[in-house]
PDB file of C-alpha atoms in Angstrom:
ATOM      1  CA  MET A   1     134.071 112.521  16.184  1.00 40.00           C
ATOM      2  CA  GLY A   2     133.092 110.381  19.125  1.00 38.00           C
ATOM      3  CA  ILE A   3     133.836 110.863  22.810  1.00 33.00           C
ATOM      4  CA  THR A   4     135.486 107.498  22.987  1.00 35.00           C
ATOM      5  CA  SER A   5     138.084 108.368  20.388  1.00 36.00           C
ATOM      6  CA  ILE A   6     138.888 111.668  22.047  1.00 33.00           C
ATOM      7  CA  SER A   7     139.320 109.982  25.464  1.00 38.00           C
ATOM      8  CA  GLY A   8     141.549 107.343  23.845  1.00 39.00           C
ATOM      9  CA  ARG A   9     143.922 109.992  22.367  1.00 37.00           C
ATOM     10  CA  HIS A  10     144.036 111.823  25.708  1.00 39.00           C
ATOM     11  CA  LEU A  11     144.942 108.704  27.577  1.00 36.00           C
ATOM     12  CA  ARG A  12     147.685 107.854  25.084  1.00 40.00           C
ATOM     13  CA  ARG A  13     149.094 111.291  25.256  1.00 39.00           C
ATOM     14  CA  SER A  14     149.087 111.232  29.145  1.00 40.00           C
ATOM     15  CA  ALA A  15     150.869 107.902  29.135  1.00 38.00           C
ATOM     16  CA  ALA A  16     153.487 109.165  26.786  1.00 39.00           C
ATOM     17  CA  THR A  17     153.988 112.206  28.917  1.00 38.00           C
ATOM     18  CA  ALA A  18     154.684 110.130  32.021  1.00 40.00           C
ATOM     19  CA  VAL A  19     157.181 107.984  30.148  1.00 34.00           C
ATOM     20  CA  VAL A  20     159.129 110.911  28.754  1.00 33.00           C
ATOM     21  CA  LEU A  21     159.226 112.642  32.104  1.00 37.00           C
ATOM     22  CA  GLY A  22     160.574 109.512  33.769  1.00 39.00           C
ATOM     23  CA  ILE A  23     163.314 109.152  31.142  1.00 33.00           C
ATOM     24  CA  LEU A  24     164.344 112.820  31.557  1.00 36.00           C
ATOM     25  CA  ALA A  25     164.497 112.566  35.360  1.00 36.00           C
ATOM     26  CA  VAL A  26     166.525 109.302  35.312  1.00 34.00           C
ATOM     27  CA  SER A  27     169.056 110.635  32.799  1.00 35.00           C
ATOM     28  CA  GLY A  28     169.490 113.882  34.708  1.00 37.00           C
ATOM     29  CA  ALA A  29     168.396 115.974  31.778  1.00 36.00           C
ATOM     30  CA  PRO A  30     166.533 119.087  32.844  1.00 34.00           C
ATOM     31  CA  ALA A  31     162.787 118.860  32.207  1.00 33.00           C
ATOM     32  CA  SER A  32     160.829 122.107  32.099  1.00 32.00           C
ATOM     33  CA  ALA A  33     157.822 122.490  34.453  1.00 31.00           C
ATOM     34  CA  ALA A  34     155.019 125.057  34.336  1.00 31.00           C
ATOM     35  CA  THR A  35     154.199 124.795  38.014  1.00 33.00           C
ATOM     36  CA  ASP A  36     155.149 128.248  39.212  1.00 40.00           C
ATOM     37  CA  ALA A  37     154.179 131.180  37.064  1.00 37.00           C
ATOM     38  CA  ARG A  38     156.398 133.641  38.882  1.00 39.00           C
ATOM     39  CA  ALA A  39     159.512 131.449  38.498  1.00 38.00           C
ATOM     40  CA  ASP A  40     158.893 130.803  34.864  1.00 36.00           C
ATOM     41  CA  LYS A  41     158.311 134.474  34.124  1.00 35.00           C
ATOM     42  CA  ALA A  42     161.452 135.533  36.021  1.00 33.00           C
ATOM     43  CA  ALA A  43     163.496 132.975  34.156  1.00 31.00           C
ATOM     44  CA  GLY A  44     162.098 134.105  30.835  1.00 33.00           C
ATOM     45  CA  THR A  45     161.364 130.526  29.794  1.00 33.00           C
ATOM     46  CA  LYS A  46     158.436 128.627  28.531  1.00 35.00           C
ATOM     47  CA  PRO A  47     157.449 125.063  29.483  1.00 36.00           C
ATOM     48  CA  SER A  48     158.308 122.449  26.973  1.00 35.00           C
ATOM     49  CA  GLY A  49     158.393 118.742  26.544  1.00 38.00           C
ATOM     50  CA  SER A  50     156.754 116.444  29.005  1.00 41.00           C
ATOM     51  CA  ALA A  51     155.998 119.001  31.675  1.00 43.00           C
ATOM     52  CA  ALA A  52     154.404 121.207  29.081  1.00 33.00           C
ATOM     53  CA  GLU A  53     152.150 118.435  28.115  1.00 36.00           C
ATOM     54  CA  ALA A  54     151.201 117.924  31.769  1.00 43.00           C
ATOM     55  CA  ALA A  55     150.409 121.613  31.993  1.00 36.00           C
ATOM     56  CA  ALA A  56     148.357 121.452  28.833  1.00 30.00           C
ATOM     57  CA  ALA A  57     146.408 118.556  30.384  1.00 42.00           C
ATOM     58  CA  GLY A  58     145.201 121.011  33.047  1.00 46.00           C
ATOM     59  CA  ASN A  59     147.171 119.615  36.013  1.00 54.00           C
ATOM     60  CA  PRO A  60     150.802 120.975  35.951  1.00 51.00           C
ATOM     61  CA  ALA A  61     151.313 120.352  39.701  1.00 54.00           C
ATOM     62  CA  ALA A  62     150.993 116.581  38.973  1.00 65.00           C
ATOM     63  CA  ALA A  63     154.181 116.422  36.941  1.00 88.00           C
ATOM     64  CA  ARG A  64     156.771 114.329  38.747  1.00 91.00           C
ATOM     65  CA  SER A  65     160.318 113.130  38.502  1.00 87.00           C
ATOM     66  CA  ALA A  66     161.112 109.468  38.087  1.00 83.00           C
ATOM     67  CA  ALA A  67     161.826 109.547  41.894  1.00 82.00           C
ATOM     68  CA  GLY A  68     158.146 110.388  42.500  1.00 91.00           C
ATOM     69  CA  ILE A  69     158.968 113.922  43.658  1.00 96.00           C
ATOM     70  CA  PRO A  70     156.593 116.595  42.195  1.00 96.00           C
ATOM     71  CA  LEU A  71     158.216 119.306  40.187  1.00 96.00           C
ATOM     72  CA  GLY A  72     155.884 121.925  41.648  1.00 97.00           C
ATOM     73  CA  ILE A  73     157.015 124.243  44.455  1.00 97.00           C
ATOM     74  CA  SER A  74     155.719 123.118  47.835  1.00 98.00           C
ATOM     75  CA  ARG A  75     154.149 125.902  49.769  1.00 97.00           C
ATOM     76  CA  LEU A  76     151.951 123.887  52.161  1.00 96.00           C
ATOM     77  CA  ALA A  77     152.577 122.148  55.443  1.00 97.00           C
ATOM     78  CA  GLN A  78     151.943 118.411  55.634  1.00 96.00           C
ATOM     79  CA  GLY A  79     148.601 117.429  57.127  1.00 93.00           C
ATOM     80  CA  THR A  80     145.008 118.312  56.663  1.00 84.00           C
ATOM     81  CA  GLY A  81     144.113 120.435  59.642  1.00 83.00           C
ATOM     82  CA  ARG A  82     145.768 123.275  61.641  1.00 92.00           C
ATOM     83  CA  ASP A  83     149.267 122.380  60.596  1.00 97.00           C
ATOM     84  CA  VAL A  84     152.174 124.713  60.139  1.00 98.00           C
ATOM     85  CA  ALA A  85     155.734 124.183  58.864  1.00 98.00           C
ATOM     86  CA  ILE A  86     158.501 126.381  60.213  1.00 98.00           C
ATOM     87  CA  THR A  87     161.496 126.774  57.870  1.00 98.00           C
ATOM     88  CA  ILE A  88     164.861 128.389  58.834  1.00 98.00           C
ATOM     89  CA  ASP A  89     167.155 129.717  56.126  1.00 98.00           C
ATOM     90  CA  ASP A  90     170.803 130.801  55.403  1.00 98.00           C
ATOM     91  CA  GLY A  91     172.600 129.002  58.166  1.00 98.00           C
ATOM     92  CA  PRO A  92     174.170 127.317  59.896  1.00 98.00           C
ATOM     93  CA  ASP A  93     175.584 130.131  61.939  1.00 98.00           C
ATOM     94  CA  PRO A  94     177.697 129.579  65.051  1.00 98.00           C
ATOM     95  CA  ARG A  95     175.935 132.362  66.994  1.00 98.00           C
ATOM     96  CA  TRP A  96     172.283 132.170  65.918  1.00 98.00           C
ATOM     97  CA  THR A  97     171.645 128.500  65.011  1.00 98.00           C
ATOM     98  CA  PRO A  98     172.216 127.226  68.543  1.00 98.00           C
ATOM     99  CA  GLN A  99     169.809 129.916  69.872  1.00 98.00           C
ATOM    100  CA  VAL A 100     167.162 128.988  67.298  1.00 98.00           C
ATOM    101  CA  LEU A 101     167.629 125.301  68.171  1.00 98.00           C
ATOM    102  CA  GLN A 102     167.129 126.107  71.837  1.00 98.00           C
ATOM    103  CA  VAL A 103     163.821 127.912  71.199  1.00 98.00           C
ATOM    104  CA  LEU A 104     162.601 125.041  69.007  1.00 98.00           C
ATOM    105  CA  ARG A 105     163.563 122.521  71.575  1.00 98.00           C
ATOM    106  CA  ARG A 106     161.861 124.448  74.356  1.00 98.00           C
ATOM    107  CA  ASN A 107     158.590 124.580  72.361  1.00 98.00           C
ATOM    108  CA  HIS A 108     158.785 120.937  71.103  1.00 98.00           C
ATOM    109  CA  VAL A 109     158.897 122.134  67.437  1.00 98.00           C
ATOM    110  CA  LYS A 110     160.555 120.363  64.538  1.00 98.00           C
ATOM    111  CA  ALA A 111     161.530 122.624  61.739  1.00 98.00           C
ATOM    112  CA  THR A 112     163.200 122.450  58.280  1.00 99.00           C
ATOM    113  CA  PHE A 113     166.599 124.052  57.982  1.00 99.00           C
ATOM    114  CA  CYS A 114     167.528 125.294  54.470  1.00 98.00           C
ATOM    115  CA  MET A 115     171.351 125.401  54.663  1.00 99.00           C
ATOM    116  CA  ILE A 116     173.883 127.121  52.414  1.00 98.00           C
ATOM    117  CA  GLY A 117     176.467 124.611  51.293  1.00 98.00           C
ATOM    118  CA  THR A 118     179.560 126.639  52.208  1.00 98.00           C
ATOM    119  CA  ARG A 119     178.093 127.330  55.656  1.00 98.00           C
ATOM    120  CA  ALA A 120     177.443 123.664  56.209  1.00 98.00           C
ATOM    121  CA  GLN A 121     180.995 122.948  55.088  1.00 98.00           C
ATOM    122  CA  ALA A 122     182.388 125.513  57.579  1.00 98.00           C
ATOM    123  CA  TYR A 123     180.178 124.365  60.541  1.00 98.00           C
ATOM    124  CA  PRO A 124     179.499 120.654  60.093  1.00 98.00           C
ATOM    125  CA  GLU A 125     178.957 120.235  63.895  1.00 98.00           C
ATOM    126  CA  LEU A 126     175.923 122.579  63.611  1.00 98.00           C
ATOM    127  CA  VAL A 127     174.480 120.492  60.748  1.00 98.00           C
ATOM    128  CA  ARG A 128     174.842 117.473  62.989  1.00 98.00           C
ATOM    129  CA  ALA A 129     173.203 119.288  65.910  1.00 98.00           C
ATOM    130  CA  VAL A 130     170.271 120.179  63.661  1.00 98.00           C
ATOM    131  CA  ALA A 131     169.870 116.624  62.482  1.00 98.00           C
ATOM    132  CA  ALA A 132     170.316 115.224  65.927  1.00 98.00           C
ATOM    133  CA  ASP A 133     167.309 117.228  67.182  1.00 98.00           C
ATOM    134  CA  GLY A 134     165.041 115.622  64.505  1.00 98.00           C
ATOM    135  CA  HIS A 135     164.802 118.656  62.190  1.00 98.00           C
ATOM    136  CA  ARG A 136     164.816 118.152  58.452  1.00 98.00           C
ATOM    137  CA  LEU A 137     167.394 119.348  55.998  1.00 98.00           C
ATOM    138  CA  CYS A 138     167.067 121.452  52.896  1.00 99.00           C
ATOM    139  CA  ASP A 139     169.608 122.384  50.214  1.00 99.00           C
ATOM    140  CA  HIS A 140     169.801 126.186  49.778  1.00 98.00           C
ATOM    141  CA  SER A 141     172.538 126.041  47.131  1.00 98.00           C
ATOM    142  CA  VAL A 142     176.286 126.348  47.407  1.00 98.00           C
ATOM    143  CA  ASP A 143     176.557 130.060  48.196  1.00 97.00           C
ATOM    144  CA  HIS A 144     173.145 131.725  47.854  1.00 98.00           C
ATOM    145  CA  ASP A 145     173.256 133.310  44.449  1.00 97.00           C
ATOM    146  CA  VAL A 146     169.920 135.042  44.090  1.00 97.00           C
ATOM    147  CA  THR A 147     170.581 135.561  40.340  1.00 97.00           C
ATOM    148  CA  MET A 148     170.532 131.775  39.697  1.00 96.00           C
ATOM    149  CA  ASP A 149     167.479 132.051  37.567  1.00 97.00           C
ATOM    150  CA  HIS A 150     169.411 134.045  35.039  1.00 97.00           C
ATOM    151  CA  LYS A 151     172.403 131.637  34.971  1.00 97.00           C
ATOM    152  CA  PRO A 152     173.060 128.691  32.581  1.00 98.00           C
ATOM    153  CA  VAL A 153     171.504 125.376  33.505  1.00 98.00           C
ATOM    154  CA  ALA A 154     174.989 123.864  34.137  1.00 98.00           C
ATOM    155  CA  PHE A 155     175.569 126.552  36.812  1.00 98.00           C
ATOM    156  CA  GLN A 156     172.256 125.870  38.410  1.00 98.00           C
ATOM    157  CA  LYS A 157     172.955 122.132  38.532  1.00 98.00           C
ATOM    158  CA  GLN A 158     176.401 122.662  40.117  1.00 98.00           C
ATOM    159  CA  GLN A 159     174.886 125.002  42.754  1.00 98.00           C
ATOM    160  CA  ILE A 160     172.127 122.580  43.611  1.00 98.00           C
ATOM    161  CA  LEU A 161     174.049 119.321  43.574  1.00 98.00           C
ATOM    162  CA  ASP A 162     177.234 120.548  45.155  1.00 98.00           C
ATOM    163  CA  GLY A 163     175.263 122.330  47.913  1.00 98.00           C
ATOM    164  CA  LYS A 164     173.408 119.045  48.664  1.00 98.00           C
ATOM    165  CA  ALA A 165     176.728 117.189  48.790  1.00 98.00           C
ATOM    166  CA  MET A 166     178.251 119.647  51.207  1.00 98.00           C
ATOM    167  CA  ILE A 167     175.319 119.178  53.623  1.00 98.00           C
ATOM    168  CA  GLU A 168     175.369 115.411  53.267  1.00 98.00           C
ATOM    169  CA  LYS A 169     179.122 115.247  53.984  1.00 98.00           C
ATOM    170  CA  ALA A 170     178.443 116.740  57.441  1.00 98.00           C
ATOM    171  CA  VAL A 171     175.792 114.153  58.264  1.00 98.00           C
ATOM    172  CA  PRO A 172     176.270 110.930  56.159  1.00 97.00           C
ATOM    173  CA  GLY A 173     173.067 108.983  55.808  1.00 97.00           C
ATOM    174  CA  VAL A 174     170.752 111.865  56.663  1.00 98.00           C
ATOM    175  CA  PRO A 175     168.559 112.694  53.776  1.00 97.00           C
ATOM    176  CA  VAL A 176     168.351 116.213  52.292  1.00 98.00           C
ATOM    177  CA  GLY A 177     164.718 116.166  51.209  1.00 98.00           C
ATOM    178  CA  TYR A 178     164.094 119.705  49.876  1.00 98.00           C
ATOM    179  CA  TYR A 179     165.690 122.375  47.652  1.00 98.00           C
ATOM    180  CA  ARG A 180     164.936 126.071  48.204  1.00 98.00           C
ATOM    181  CA  ALA A 181     166.245 128.429  45.519  1.00 98.00           C
ATOM    182  CA  PRO A 182     168.012 131.489  46.983  1.00 98.00           C
ATOM    183  CA  GLY A 183     165.538 134.356  47.025  1.00 96.00           C
ATOM    184  CA  GLY A 184     162.999 132.099  45.385  1.00 97.00           C
ATOM    185  CA  ALA A 185     164.942 132.181  42.128  1.00 97.00           C
ATOM    186  CA  PHE A 186     163.513 128.931  40.791  1.00 98.00           C
ATOM    187  CA  THR A 187     163.481 127.971  37.119  1.00 97.00           C
ATOM    188  CA  PRO A 188     161.808 124.992  35.401  1.00 97.00           C
ATOM    189  CA  ASP A 189     165.263 123.400  35.076  1.00 98.00           C
ATOM    190  CA  SER A 190     166.283 123.891  38.664  1.00 98.00           C
ATOM    191  CA  ARG A 191     163.078 122.338  39.880  1.00 98.00           C
ATOM    192  CA  ALA A 192     163.548 119.359  37.613  1.00 97.00           C
ATOM    193  CA  ILE A 193     167.148 118.915  38.777  1.00 98.00           C
ATOM    194  CA  ALA A 194     166.163 119.053  42.383  1.00 98.00           C
ATOM    195  CA  ALA A 195     163.277 116.599  41.963  1.00 97.00           C
ATOM    196  CA  ALA A 196     165.352 114.190  39.926  1.00 97.00           C
ATOM    197  CA  ASN A 197     167.784 114.091  42.927  1.00 97.00           C
ATOM    198  CA  GLY A 198     165.123 113.424  45.547  1.00 97.00           C
ATOM    199  CA  MET A 199     164.489 117.043  46.674  1.00 98.00           C
ATOM    200  CA  ARG A 200     161.114 118.700  46.580  1.00 98.00           C
ATOM    201  CA  PRO A 201     161.298 122.306  45.433  1.00 98.00           C
ATOM    202  CA  LEU A 202     160.387 124.326  48.510  1.00 98.00           C
ATOM    203  CA  GLY A 203     158.849 127.781  48.688  1.00 98.00           C
ATOM    204  CA  TRP A 204     156.925 129.493  51.418  1.00 98.00           C
ATOM    205  CA  SER A 205     153.514 131.001  52.022  1.00 97.00           C
ATOM    206  CA  VAL A 206     154.299 133.437  54.834  1.00 97.00           C
ATOM    207  CA  ASP A 207     157.407 135.728  54.753  1.00 97.00           C
ATOM    208  CA  PRO A 208     157.949 138.244  57.573  1.00 97.00           C
ATOM    209  CA  LYS A 209     161.149 139.460  55.947  1.00 97.00           C
ATOM    210  CA  ASP A 210     162.983 138.952  59.248  1.00 98.00           C
ATOM    211  CA  TRP A 211     166.264 139.068  57.330  1.00 96.00           C
ATOM    212  CA  SER A 212     165.766 142.801  56.894  1.00 97.00           C
ATOM    213  CA  ARG A 213     165.364 143.365  60.757  1.00 97.00           C
ATOM    214  CA  PRO A 214     162.111 145.295  60.507  1.00 98.00           C
ATOM    215  CA  GLY A 215     161.524 145.015  64.232  1.00 98.00           C
ATOM    216  CA  LEU A 216     159.894 142.450  66.527  1.00 98.00           C
ATOM    217  CA  ALA A 217     156.397 143.946  66.188  1.00 98.00           C
ATOM    218  CA  ALA A 218     156.503 143.966  62.346  1.00 98.00           C
ATOM    219  CA  ILE A 219     157.704 140.299  62.208  1.00 98.00           C
ATOM    220  CA  LEU A 220     154.977 139.117  64.563  1.00 98.00           C
ATOM    221  CA  SER A 221     152.356 141.141  62.727  1.00 97.00           C
ATOM    222  CA  ALA A 222     153.424 139.455  59.429  1.00 97.00           C
ATOM    223  CA  VAL A 223     153.258 135.918  60.737  1.00 97.00           C
ATOM    224  CA  GLU A 224     150.139 136.203  62.818  1.00 96.00           C
ATOM    225  CA  GLU A 225     147.798 138.130  60.511  1.00 93.00           C
ATOM    226  CA  LYS A 226     146.050 136.419  57.644  1.00 85.00           C
ATOM    227  CA  LEU A 227     147.645 133.114  58.275  1.00 92.00           C
ATOM    228  CA  PRO A 228     146.747 130.838  55.312  1.00 93.00           C
ATOM    229  CA  GLU A 229     145.687 127.223  55.651  1.00 92.00           C
ATOM    230  CA  GLN A 230     148.615 124.816  56.232  1.00 95.00           C
ATOM    231  CA  PRO A 231     151.199 127.614  56.057  1.00 96.00           C
ATOM    232  CA  THR A 232     154.948 127.362  55.446  1.00 98.00           C
ATOM    233  CA  VAL A 233     156.597 130.203  57.391  1.00 98.00           C
ATOM    234  CA  LEU A 234     160.016 131.532  56.468  1.00 98.00           C
ATOM    235  CA  PHE A 235     162.583 132.620  59.109  1.00 98.00           C
ATOM    236  CA  HIS A 236     166.379 132.921  59.027  1.00 98.00           C
ATOM    237  CA  ASP A 237     169.266 131.837  61.286  1.00 98.00           C
ATOM    238  CA  GLY A 238     172.017 133.160  59.061  1.00 98.00           C
ATOM    239  CA  GLY A 239     172.986 136.138  56.954  1.00 96.00           C
ATOM    240  CA  GLY A 240     173.357 138.720  59.737  1.00 96.00           C
ATOM    241  CA  ASP A 241     172.015 139.701  63.141  1.00 98.00           C
ATOM    242  CA  ARG A 242     169.132 137.342  63.833  1.00 98.00           C
ATOM    243  CA  SER A 243     168.273 138.522  67.317  1.00 98.00           C
ATOM    244  CA  GLU A 244     164.841 139.672  66.132  1.00 98.00           C
ATOM    245  CA  THR A 245     164.177 136.345  64.647  1.00 98.00           C
ATOM    246  CA  VAL A 246     165.062 134.505  67.837  1.00 98.00           C
ATOM    247  CA  ALA A 247     162.782 136.900  69.811  1.00 98.00           C
ATOM    248  CA  ALA A 248     160.002 136.424  67.300  1.00 98.00           C
ATOM    249  CA  LEU A 249     160.196 132.661  67.522  1.00 98.00           C
ATOM    250  CA  GLN A 250     160.065 132.840  71.301  1.00 98.00           C
ATOM    251  CA  GLU A 251     156.655 134.553  71.069  1.00 98.00           C
ATOM    252  CA  TYR A 252     155.325 132.980  67.821  1.00 98.00           C
ATOM    253  CA  LEU A 253     155.680 129.322  68.587  1.00 98.00           C
ATOM    254  CA  PRO A 254     153.638 129.462  71.813  1.00 98.00           C
ATOM    255  CA  TRP A 255     151.088 131.699  70.072  1.00 98.00           C
ATOM    256  CA  LEU A 256     150.588 128.983  67.383  1.00 98.00           C
ATOM    257  CA  THR A 257     150.307 126.272  70.009  1.00 97.00           C
ATOM    258  CA  SER A 258     147.707 128.165  71.985  1.00 97.00           C
ATOM    259  CA  ARG A 259     145.545 128.397  68.865  1.00 96.00           C
ATOM    260  CA  GLY A 260     145.603 124.699  68.233  1.00 96.00           C
ATOM    261  CA  TYR A 261     148.270 124.463  65.512  1.00 96.00           C
ATOM    262  CA  HIS A 262     150.442 121.428  65.140  1.00 97.00           C
ATOM    263  CA  PHE A 263     154.041 121.639  63.792  1.00 98.00           C
ATOM    264  CA  THR A 264     154.953 119.531  60.896  1.00 98.00           C
ATOM    265  CA  PHE A 265     157.167 119.654  57.786  1.00 98.00           C
ATOM    266  CA  PRO A 266     156.568 120.970  54.302  1.00 98.00           C
ATOM    267  CA  ALA A 267     154.657 118.764  51.916  1.00 97.00           C
ATOM    268  CA  ARG A 268     157.169 116.711  49.983  1.00 95.00           C
ATOM    269  CA  THR A 269     155.525 114.121  47.858  1.00 92.00           C
ATOM    270  CA  THR A 270     152.011 115.593  47.248  1.00 85.00           C
ATOM    271  CA  PRO A 271     151.345 118.142  44.499  1.00 75.00           C
TER     272      PRO A 271
END
């Protein structure tokens, strides 16, 4: 069997894969994606259909929705050098979000705020304040159900799309460009639903577990040691007392600047 015939079949299969993936994304049907081993294992699912073919071709991260959004979970900051993406979860909160915004403003940092739909609905003025400062918006589901990866696809879709709509209602015309699953509870279906609706699945590469209030020293140690290339760092402005988070940001942001880091947003359209 000649190399030419093998290459021909491979090209035809790749073309078919792209067509099927596009049809699934446009129709809203959930397409599976084998781009995150942890999420797939947690969900107890196996990749199938077009995304499975992309995975079999040896490049699962290249699978995209018809909107051009990769199905793979973004864990890198945009850019090619010393770039870092700061992400803020679980708000907005009337006490802590204004304080976080003040620290970001003082340090000339733009961040990505992953908002819970019901919180955005309750505090639309805070959503507008975040957007007005030039930060980006991320859908963090309707009510932060960390067991979403064990729920039916219809439930996942409702949580994702209704959460997005709640945020958008507060700031009409401002895009919600990312979706972060509560607790990282992604599934192949949830990633496909998000991507088909213009949102890049968003993870993180540095987690100081500030939500657990481990102490300022522990948070700073976690975010300063073994910093990966182009990190996406996870913080919280909701879900409880975030005084340690505010204090950590006050020290961490100048620390990054002094070491030549630039602040950007999570990668959205690259694998």
